[in-house]
Amino acid sequence: MRPNARRTTLADIAQAAGVSVATVSKVVNGRGDVAAHTRTRVQELLHQHDYLAPVFRHTEAVESPTIEVQFQGGLKSYVAETLEGIIDSAAELGASVVISKASRAPHWARDLVSAGRRAVIAVTSVHTATHLNELARAGLPLVVLDPLHLPDSRVNSVGATNFAGGLAATRHLLSLGHRRVAYLGGPTLAVCNQARMHGYRAAMEAEGAQVPSAYVRPGEFTYETGLLGATVLLDLEESPTAIFAGNDEIALGVIETARARGLRIPEDLSVVGFDDTSLAQMASPPLTTVRQPLREMGGAALRTALRLANGEKVESHHIELATELVVRASTAPPREQTSARG
């Protein structure tokens, strides 16, 4: 549309639909007292004419910009802590946040614009080229928090130093004397999982420690992956004396499998997680893990989304915050080394 081109009005939509302006206004504002077939017809015309509600046309008059935060799957500790960071930063900056499950309904991006959203933050969600094109047509900036896949060059993202975290976790286990260290991770193609696994391999290779193919197992970032993966690893003829888990949930599954077999943590098996969610401190014993600054990542995503919504340029399409190893009680020297010292 040319800068001086006439915008579609409610009256235009009403005339095309054969209804009153008041009826169109009810549809735009989400009122329920409109017949279903009339609502559908009006919504189709709104989308066809790229109608934008006045509240979004004059964003400079909006005192509290609203950001849509979408996530997939269950509301687990990882997601909850990133959401806390987003919400806290929004409160500090005078913005509003609407949290929802990721939707791929027809015209979903246009519906967000009509509802007054200024930008979208997606927590680990996967967006295809079609999704990105729809967001671009709607004029909605997107920020992906901890992307599962390498983001499109049009996408701004916030993550953490996953490779460095994997390196630190594995070096910690090696420094304790472990050489049979396994990696039990998330989805093979997930960028964060690949980086953590490569950090693990780099540390092992630098120390000259062998990495049998059976010692590297992909899965999902779930408790069940820890349960099942640990079962396979501990059934190996030469089972690992330490397991580096791709996140805290996997680590807790590993600990439970070990406990069910009568193994003690860390005397018989050392375990390291990743994320440092509240689960890590509540684990028994408390979990050694790599702290991913989840709240800070959420805050960075919110600030980036607001800058993009205001038409500002950002210095980098991808922001990485530093990880940090947090040593607790789930790691110790391997049993054979402890026995030799005794």
Short mmCIF file of C-alpha atoms in Angstrom, two decimals:
data_model
loop_
_atom_site.label_atom_id
_atom_site.label_comp_id
_atom_site.label_asym_id
_atom_site.label_seq_id
_atom_site.Cartn_x
_atom_site.Cartn_y
_atom_site.Cartn_z
CA MET A 1 0.00 0.00 0.00
CA ARG A 2 1.34 3.45 -0.94
CA PRO A 3 1.93 5.84 1.99
CA ASN A 4 -0.92 8.17 0.86
CA ALA A 5 -3.30 5.39 -0.20
CA ARG A 6 -6.75 5.44 1.40
CA ARG A 7 -7.13 2.88 4.21
CA THR A 8 -10.12 0.58 4.43
CA THR A 9 -12.69 1.77 6.97
CA LEU A 10 -15.35 -0.02 8.98
CA ALA A 11 -17.94 1.54 6.69
CA ASP A 12 -16.26 -0.06 3.66
CA ILE A 13 -16.34 -3.48 5.31
CA ALA A 14 -19.94 -2.98 6.43
CA GLN A 15 -21.06 -2.05 2.91
CA ALA A 16 -19.29 -5.05 1.37
CA ALA A 17 -20.78 -7.43 3.95
CA GLY A 18 -24.26 -5.91 3.80
CA VAL A 19 -24.36 -5.23 7.55
CA SER A 20 -24.20 -2.20 9.81
CA VAL A 21 -21.02 -0.47 10.92
CA ALA A 22 -21.96 -1.40 14.49
CA THR A 23 -21.95 -5.10 13.58
CA VAL A 24 -18.49 -4.85 12.02
CA SER A 25 -17.25 -3.01 15.10
CA LYS A 26 -18.52 -5.85 17.30
CA VAL A 27 -16.56 -8.38 15.23
CA VAL A 28 -13.38 -6.27 15.38
CA ASN A 29 -13.66 -5.96 19.15
CA GLY A 30 -14.42 -9.63 19.76
CA ARG A 31 -18.01 -9.17 20.90
CA GLY A 32 -20.07 -12.35 21.07
CA ASP A 33 -23.51 -11.03 20.00
CA VAL A 34 -22.99 -11.57 16.26
CA ALA A 35 -24.36 -14.51 14.26
CA ALA A 36 -21.69 -17.06 13.33
CA HIS A 37 -22.17 -16.80 9.56
CA THR A 38 -22.10 -12.97 9.75
CA ARG A 39 -18.94 -13.03 11.88
CA THR A 40 -17.22 -15.35 9.40
CA ARG A 41 -18.16 -13.14 6.43
CA VAL A 42 -16.96 -9.97 8.16
CA GLN A 43 -13.68 -11.58 9.27
CA GLU A 44 -13.01 -12.75 5.70
CA LEU A 45 -13.50 -9.22 4.41
CA LEU A 46 -11.30 -7.74 7.14
CA HIS A 47 -8.49 -10.09 6.12
CA GLN A 48 -9.02 -9.50 2.40
CA HIS A 49 -8.79 -5.73 2.87
CA ASP A 50 -5.88 -5.89 5.37
CA TYR A 51 -7.93 -3.89 7.84
CA LEU A 52 -5.98 -2.65 10.88
CA ALA A 53 -7.84 -1.46 13.95
CA PRO A 54 -7.20 2.22 14.84
CA VAL A 55 -5.49 1.23 18.08
CA PHE A 56 -2.66 -0.27 16.04
CA ARG A 57 -2.57 2.41 13.37
CA HIS A 58 -1.66 5.05 15.93
CA THR A 59 0.77 3.14 18.08
CA GLU A 60 2.33 6.31 19.36
CA ALA A 61 -0.88 6.91 21.34
CA VAL A 62 -0.71 3.51 23.02
CA GLU A 63 0.76 3.98 26.47
CA SER A 64 1.26 0.27 27.20
CA PRO A 65 2.43 -1.73 24.17
CA THR A 66 1.29 -5.35 24.28
CA ILE A 67 3.59 -8.25 23.38
CA GLU A 68 2.28 -11.73 22.58
CA VAL A 69 4.36 -14.52 24.17
CA GLN A 70 3.78 -17.95 22.66
CA PHE A 71 5.09 -21.31 23.79
CA GLN A 72 4.54 -24.94 22.82
CA GLY A 73 4.03 -27.99 25.01
CA GLY A 74 3.54 -27.97 28.77
CA LEU A 75 4.30 -25.11 31.12
CA LYS A 76 7.46 -26.67 32.58
CA SER A 77 10.05 -25.12 34.88
CA TYR A 78 12.20 -23.95 31.97
CA VAL A 79 9.31 -22.11 30.30
CA ALA A 80 7.97 -20.77 33.60
CA GLU A 81 11.31 -19.17 34.50
CA THR A 82 11.76 -17.55 31.10
CA LEU A 83 8.21 -16.19 31.36
CA GLU A 84 9.05 -14.68 34.75
CA GLY A 85 11.91 -12.78 33.14
CA ILE A 86 9.66 -11.52 30.36
CA ILE A 87 6.91 -10.44 32.76
CA ASP A 88 9.29 -8.74 35.19
CA SER A 89 10.94 -6.75 32.39
CA ALA A 90 7.56 -5.81 30.93
CA ALA A 91 6.48 -4.43 34.30
CA GLU A 92 9.67 -2.36 34.56
CA LEU A 93 9.27 -0.95 31.04
CA GLY A 94 5.54 -0.29 31.18
CA ALA A 95 4.59 -2.95 28.64
CA SER A 96 1.84 -5.57 28.76
CA VAL A 97 2.24 -9.27 28.04
CA VAL A 98 -0.30 -11.80 26.78
CA ILE A 99 0.74 -15.44 27.14
CA SER A 100 -0.68 -18.11 24.83
CA LYS A 101 -0.04 -21.49 23.28
CA ALA A 102 1.41 -21.21 19.78
CA SER A 103 -1.40 -21.08 17.20
CA ARG A 104 -1.36 -21.78 13.48
CA ALA A 105 -5.00 -20.94 12.81
CA PRO A 106 -5.72 -19.18 9.49
CA HIS A 107 -4.73 -15.51 9.59
CA TRP A 108 -3.31 -15.92 13.11
CA ALA A 109 -0.81 -13.10 12.65
CA ARG A 110 -3.48 -10.72 11.36
CA ASP A 111 -5.67 -11.65 14.31
CA LEU A 112 -2.86 -10.66 16.66
CA VAL A 113 -2.54 -7.29 14.94
CA SER A 114 -6.29 -6.74 15.18
CA ALA A 115 -6.05 -7.50 18.90
CA GLY A 116 -3.41 -4.76 19.29
CA ARG A 117 -0.26 -6.84 19.63
CA ARG A 118 2.98 -5.04 18.79
CA ALA A 119 5.38 -8.01 18.55
CA VAL A 120 5.65 -11.75 19.19
CA ILE A 121 8.08 -13.62 21.44
CA ALA A 122 8.20 -17.36 20.72
CA VAL A 123 9.72 -19.60 23.40
CA THR A 124 11.66 -22.39 21.61
CA SER A 125 8.96 -22.54 18.92
CA VAL A 126 9.67 -23.57 15.35
CA HIS A 127 8.54 -21.12 12.66
CA THR A 128 8.49 -22.07 8.99
CA ALA A 129 8.97 -19.69 6.07
CA THR A 130 5.18 -19.54 5.73
CA HIS A 131 4.82 -18.39 9.35
CA LEU A 132 7.57 -15.80 8.91
CA ASN A 133 5.96 -14.47 5.73
CA GLU A 134 2.62 -14.09 7.48
CA LEU A 135 4.23 -12.21 10.36
CA ALA A 136 6.05 -9.96 7.87
CA ARG A 137 2.82 -9.20 5.98
CA ALA A 138 1.14 -8.35 9.27
CA GLY A 139 4.06 -6.11 10.27
CA LEU A 140 4.69 -8.04 13.49
CA PRO A 141 8.30 -8.38 14.67
CA LEU A 142 9.31 -11.82 15.98
CA VAL A 143 11.88 -12.69 18.66
CA VAL A 144 12.62 -16.38 19.28
CA LEU A 145 13.82 -17.29 22.75
CA ASP A 146 16.25 -20.25 22.77
CA PRO A 147 15.54 -21.32 19.15
CA LEU A 148 15.38 -25.05 18.46
CA HIS A 149 16.72 -24.58 14.93
CA LEU A 150 19.02 -22.06 13.29
CA PRO A 151 16.73 -19.08 12.81
CA ASP A 152 16.01 -17.42 9.49
CA SER A 153 18.11 -14.31 8.88
CA ARG A 154 14.92 -12.27 9.31
CA VAL A 155 14.45 -13.56 12.86
CA ASN A 156 15.91 -12.02 15.99
CA SER A 157 16.72 -14.51 18.73
CA VAL A 158 18.07 -14.80 22.26
CA GLY A 159 19.97 -17.81 23.57
CA ALA A 160 22.85 -18.87 25.80
CA THR A 161 26.42 -20.11 25.36
CA ASN A 162 25.43 -23.76 25.05
CA PHE A 163 28.79 -24.97 23.70
CA ALA A 164 30.67 -23.34 26.58
CA GLY A 165 28.18 -24.84 29.02
CA GLY A 166 28.66 -28.35 27.62
CA LEU A 167 32.41 -27.87 27.75
CA ALA A 168 32.32 -26.72 31.40
CA ALA A 169 30.03 -29.57 32.51
CA THR A 170 32.24 -32.23 30.94
CA ARG A 171 35.49 -30.67 32.15
CA HIS A 172 34.09 -30.72 35.67
CA LEU A 173 33.44 -34.46 35.46
CA LEU A 174 36.87 -35.08 33.93
CA SER A 175 38.53 -33.03 36.67
CA LEU A 176 36.97 -35.37 39.23
CA GLY A 177 38.66 -38.31 37.53
CA HIS A 178 35.81 -39.64 35.38
CA ARG A 179 36.73 -41.00 31.96
CA ARG A 180 33.60 -42.99 31.16
CA VAL A 181 31.28 -40.01 30.66
CA ALA A 182 28.08 -40.25 28.60
CA TYR A 183 25.90 -37.54 27.09
CA LEU A 184 22.11 -37.97 27.25
CA GLY A 185 20.55 -35.12 25.32
CA GLY A 186 17.53 -33.70 23.55
CA PRO A 187 16.44 -33.75 19.88
CA THR A 188 19.27 -34.42 17.45
CA LEU A 189 18.52 -31.39 15.26
CA ALA A 190 17.95 -28.91 18.08
CA VAL A 191 20.64 -26.23 17.88
CA CYS A 192 21.05 -26.00 21.66
CA ASN A 193 21.41 -29.78 21.95
CA GLN A 194 24.02 -29.90 19.20
CA ALA A 195 26.05 -27.16 20.87
CA ARG A 196 25.95 -28.87 24.29
CA MET A 197 26.92 -32.19 22.74
CA HIS A 198 29.78 -30.63 20.77
CA GLY A 199 31.03 -29.00 23.97
CA TYR A 200 30.97 -32.42 25.63
CA ARG A 201 32.88 -34.01 22.73
CA ALA A 202 35.45 -31.21 22.64
CA ALA A 203 36.23 -31.65 26.34
CA MET A 204 36.48 -35.43 26.02
CA GLU A 205 38.76 -35.24 22.98
CA ALA A 206 41.00 -32.64 24.62
CA GLU A 207 41.47 -35.01 27.57
CA GLY A 208 42.01 -38.04 25.33
CA ALA A 209 38.94 -39.76 26.78
CA GLN A 210 37.12 -42.23 24.53
CA VAL A 211 33.54 -41.56 23.41
CA PRO A 212 31.91 -44.85 22.37
CA SER A 213 28.95 -44.32 20.06
CA ALA A 214 26.65 -45.83 22.69
CA TYR A 215 27.65 -43.07 25.10
CA VAL A 216 25.88 -40.34 23.09
CA ARG A 217 22.10 -40.68 23.09
CA PRO A 218 19.55 -38.18 21.73
CA GLY A 219 16.00 -37.94 23.00
CA GLU A 220 13.63 -35.20 24.15
CA PHE A 221 14.15 -32.64 26.89
CA THR A 222 11.94 -34.67 29.23
CA TYR A 223 12.06 -36.66 32.45
CA GLU A 224 11.07 -39.77 30.46
CA THR A 225 14.17 -39.45 28.27
CA GLY A 226 16.26 -39.53 31.44
CA LEU A 227 14.49 -42.63 32.72
CA LEU A 228 14.77 -44.60 29.49
CA GLY A 229 18.16 -43.30 28.38
CA ALA A 230 19.78 -44.05 31.72
CA THR A 231 18.37 -47.58 31.59
CA VAL A 232 20.14 -48.18 28.27
CA LEU A 233 23.40 -46.58 29.41
CA LEU A 234 23.54 -48.44 32.72
CA ASP A 235 22.87 -51.74 30.95
CA LEU A 236 26.05 -51.37 28.87
CA GLU A 237 28.81 -53.86 29.61
CA GLU A 238 31.08 -50.92 30.40
CA SER A 239 28.56 -48.46 31.78
CA PRO A 240 29.46 -44.80 32.34
CA THR A 241 30.51 -43.56 35.77
CA ALA A 242 29.07 -40.12 34.96
CA ILE A 243 26.23 -38.82 32.80
CA PHE A 244 25.94 -35.29 31.46
CA ALA A 245 22.24 -34.67 30.84
CA GLY A 246 21.01 -32.15 28.25
CA ASN A 247 18.71 -30.46 30.78
CA ASP A 248 17.60 -30.72 34.40
CA GLU A 249 14.52 -32.81 33.64
CA ILE A 250 16.60 -35.46 31.89
CA ALA A 251 19.04 -35.40 34.83
CA LEU A 252 16.22 -36.09 37.31
CA GLY A 253 15.13 -39.06 35.22
CA VAL A 254 18.70 -40.39 35.31
CA ILE A 255 18.82 -40.02 39.10
CA GLU A 256 15.53 -41.90 39.51
CA THR A 257 16.66 -44.79 37.28
CA ALA A 258 19.90 -45.05 39.24
CA ARG A 259 18.04 -45.00 42.55
CA ALA A 260 15.67 -47.75 41.39
CA ARG A 261 18.73 -49.91 40.67
CA GLY A 262 20.19 -49.34 44.11
CA LEU A 263 22.90 -46.99 42.85
CA ARG A 264 23.90 -44.01 44.96
CA ILE A 265 24.30 -40.48 43.62
CA PRO A 266 27.12 -39.40 43.46
CA GLU A 267 29.02 -42.35 45.03
CA ASP A 268 28.13 -44.79 42.23
CA LEU A 269 27.14 -42.38 39.47
CA SER A 270 27.74 -38.66 38.98
CA VAL A 271 25.09 -36.61 37.19
CA VAL A 272 25.22 -33.10 35.71
CA GLY A 273 22.21 -31.24 34.29
CA PHE A 274 21.68 -28.08 32.27
CA ASP A 275 19.47 -24.98 32.86
CA ASP A 276 19.55 -24.64 36.68
CA THR A 277 15.78 -24.50 37.02
CA SER A 278 14.14 -24.80 40.44
CA LEU A 279 14.19 -28.58 39.89
CA ALA A 280 17.97 -28.60 40.29
CA GLN A 281 17.83 -27.30 43.86
CA MET A 282 14.91 -29.54 44.80
CA ALA A 283 16.59 -32.69 43.49
CA SER A 284 17.92 -35.26 45.93
CA PRO A 285 20.82 -34.78 46.09
CA PRO A 286 20.85 -31.17 44.82
CA LEU A 287 21.93 -31.21 41.19
CA THR A 288 25.21 -30.00 39.77
CA THR A 289 24.14 -28.20 36.62
CA VAL A 290 24.98 -25.53 34.06
CA ARG A 291 23.11 -22.35 34.84
CA GLN A 292 21.35 -20.90 31.83
CA PRO A 293 20.28 -17.33 32.74
CA LEU A 294 16.63 -17.99 31.91
CA ARG A 295 15.13 -14.88 33.50
CA GLU A 296 17.78 -12.66 31.97
CA MET A 297 17.14 -14.27 28.57
CA GLY A 298 13.44 -13.54 28.94
CA GLY A 299 14.20 -9.92 29.77
CA ALA A 300 16.51 -9.56 26.78
CA ALA A 301 13.83 -11.00 24.48
CA LEU A 302 11.23 -8.54 25.83
CA ARG A 303 13.52 -5.54 25.39
CA THR A 304 14.41 -6.62 21.85
CA ALA A 305 10.73 -7.10 20.96
CA LEU A 306 9.87 -3.60 22.21
CA ARG A 307 12.71 -2.01 20.25
CA LEU A 308 11.60 -3.77 17.07
CA ALA A 309 7.97 -2.80 17.72
CA ASN A 310 9.09 0.84 17.94
CA GLY A 311 10.84 0.58 14.58
CA GLU A 312 14.34 0.64 16.07
CA LYS A 313 17.28 -1.31 14.67
CA VAL A 314 19.05 -3.83 16.90
CA GLU A 315 22.80 -4.34 16.85
CA SER A 316 22.69 -8.12 16.40
CA HIS A 317 20.11 -10.62 15.18
CA HIS A 318 21.22 -13.09 17.85
CA ILE A 319 22.09 -12.45 21.49
CA GLU A 320 23.90 -15.06 23.61
CA LEU A 321 24.10 -14.77 27.39
CA ALA A 322 26.81 -16.55 29.38
CA THR A 323 26.25 -19.90 31.08
CA GLU A 324 27.85 -20.88 34.39
CA LEU A 325 28.59 -24.21 36.06
CA VAL A 326 26.92 -24.57 39.47
CA VAL A 327 28.47 -27.37 41.53
CA ARG A 328 26.21 -29.08 44.05
CA ALA A 329 26.06 -32.58 45.51
CA SER A 330 25.34 -34.83 42.51
CA THR A 331 28.97 -35.15 41.37
CA ALA A 332 32.02 -36.76 43.01
CA PRO A 333 35.13 -38.75 41.99
CA PRO A 334 34.36 -42.18 40.52
CA ARG A 335 34.04 -45.03 43.02
CA GLU A 336 37.13 -46.91 41.84
CA GLN A 337 39.24 -43.76 42.29
CA THR A 338 37.81 -43.17 45.75
CA SER A 339 38.52 -46.79 46.71
CA ALA A 340 42.11 -46.51 45.48
CA ARG A 341 42.64 -43.43 47.63
CA GLY A 342 41.21 -45.24 50.65
#
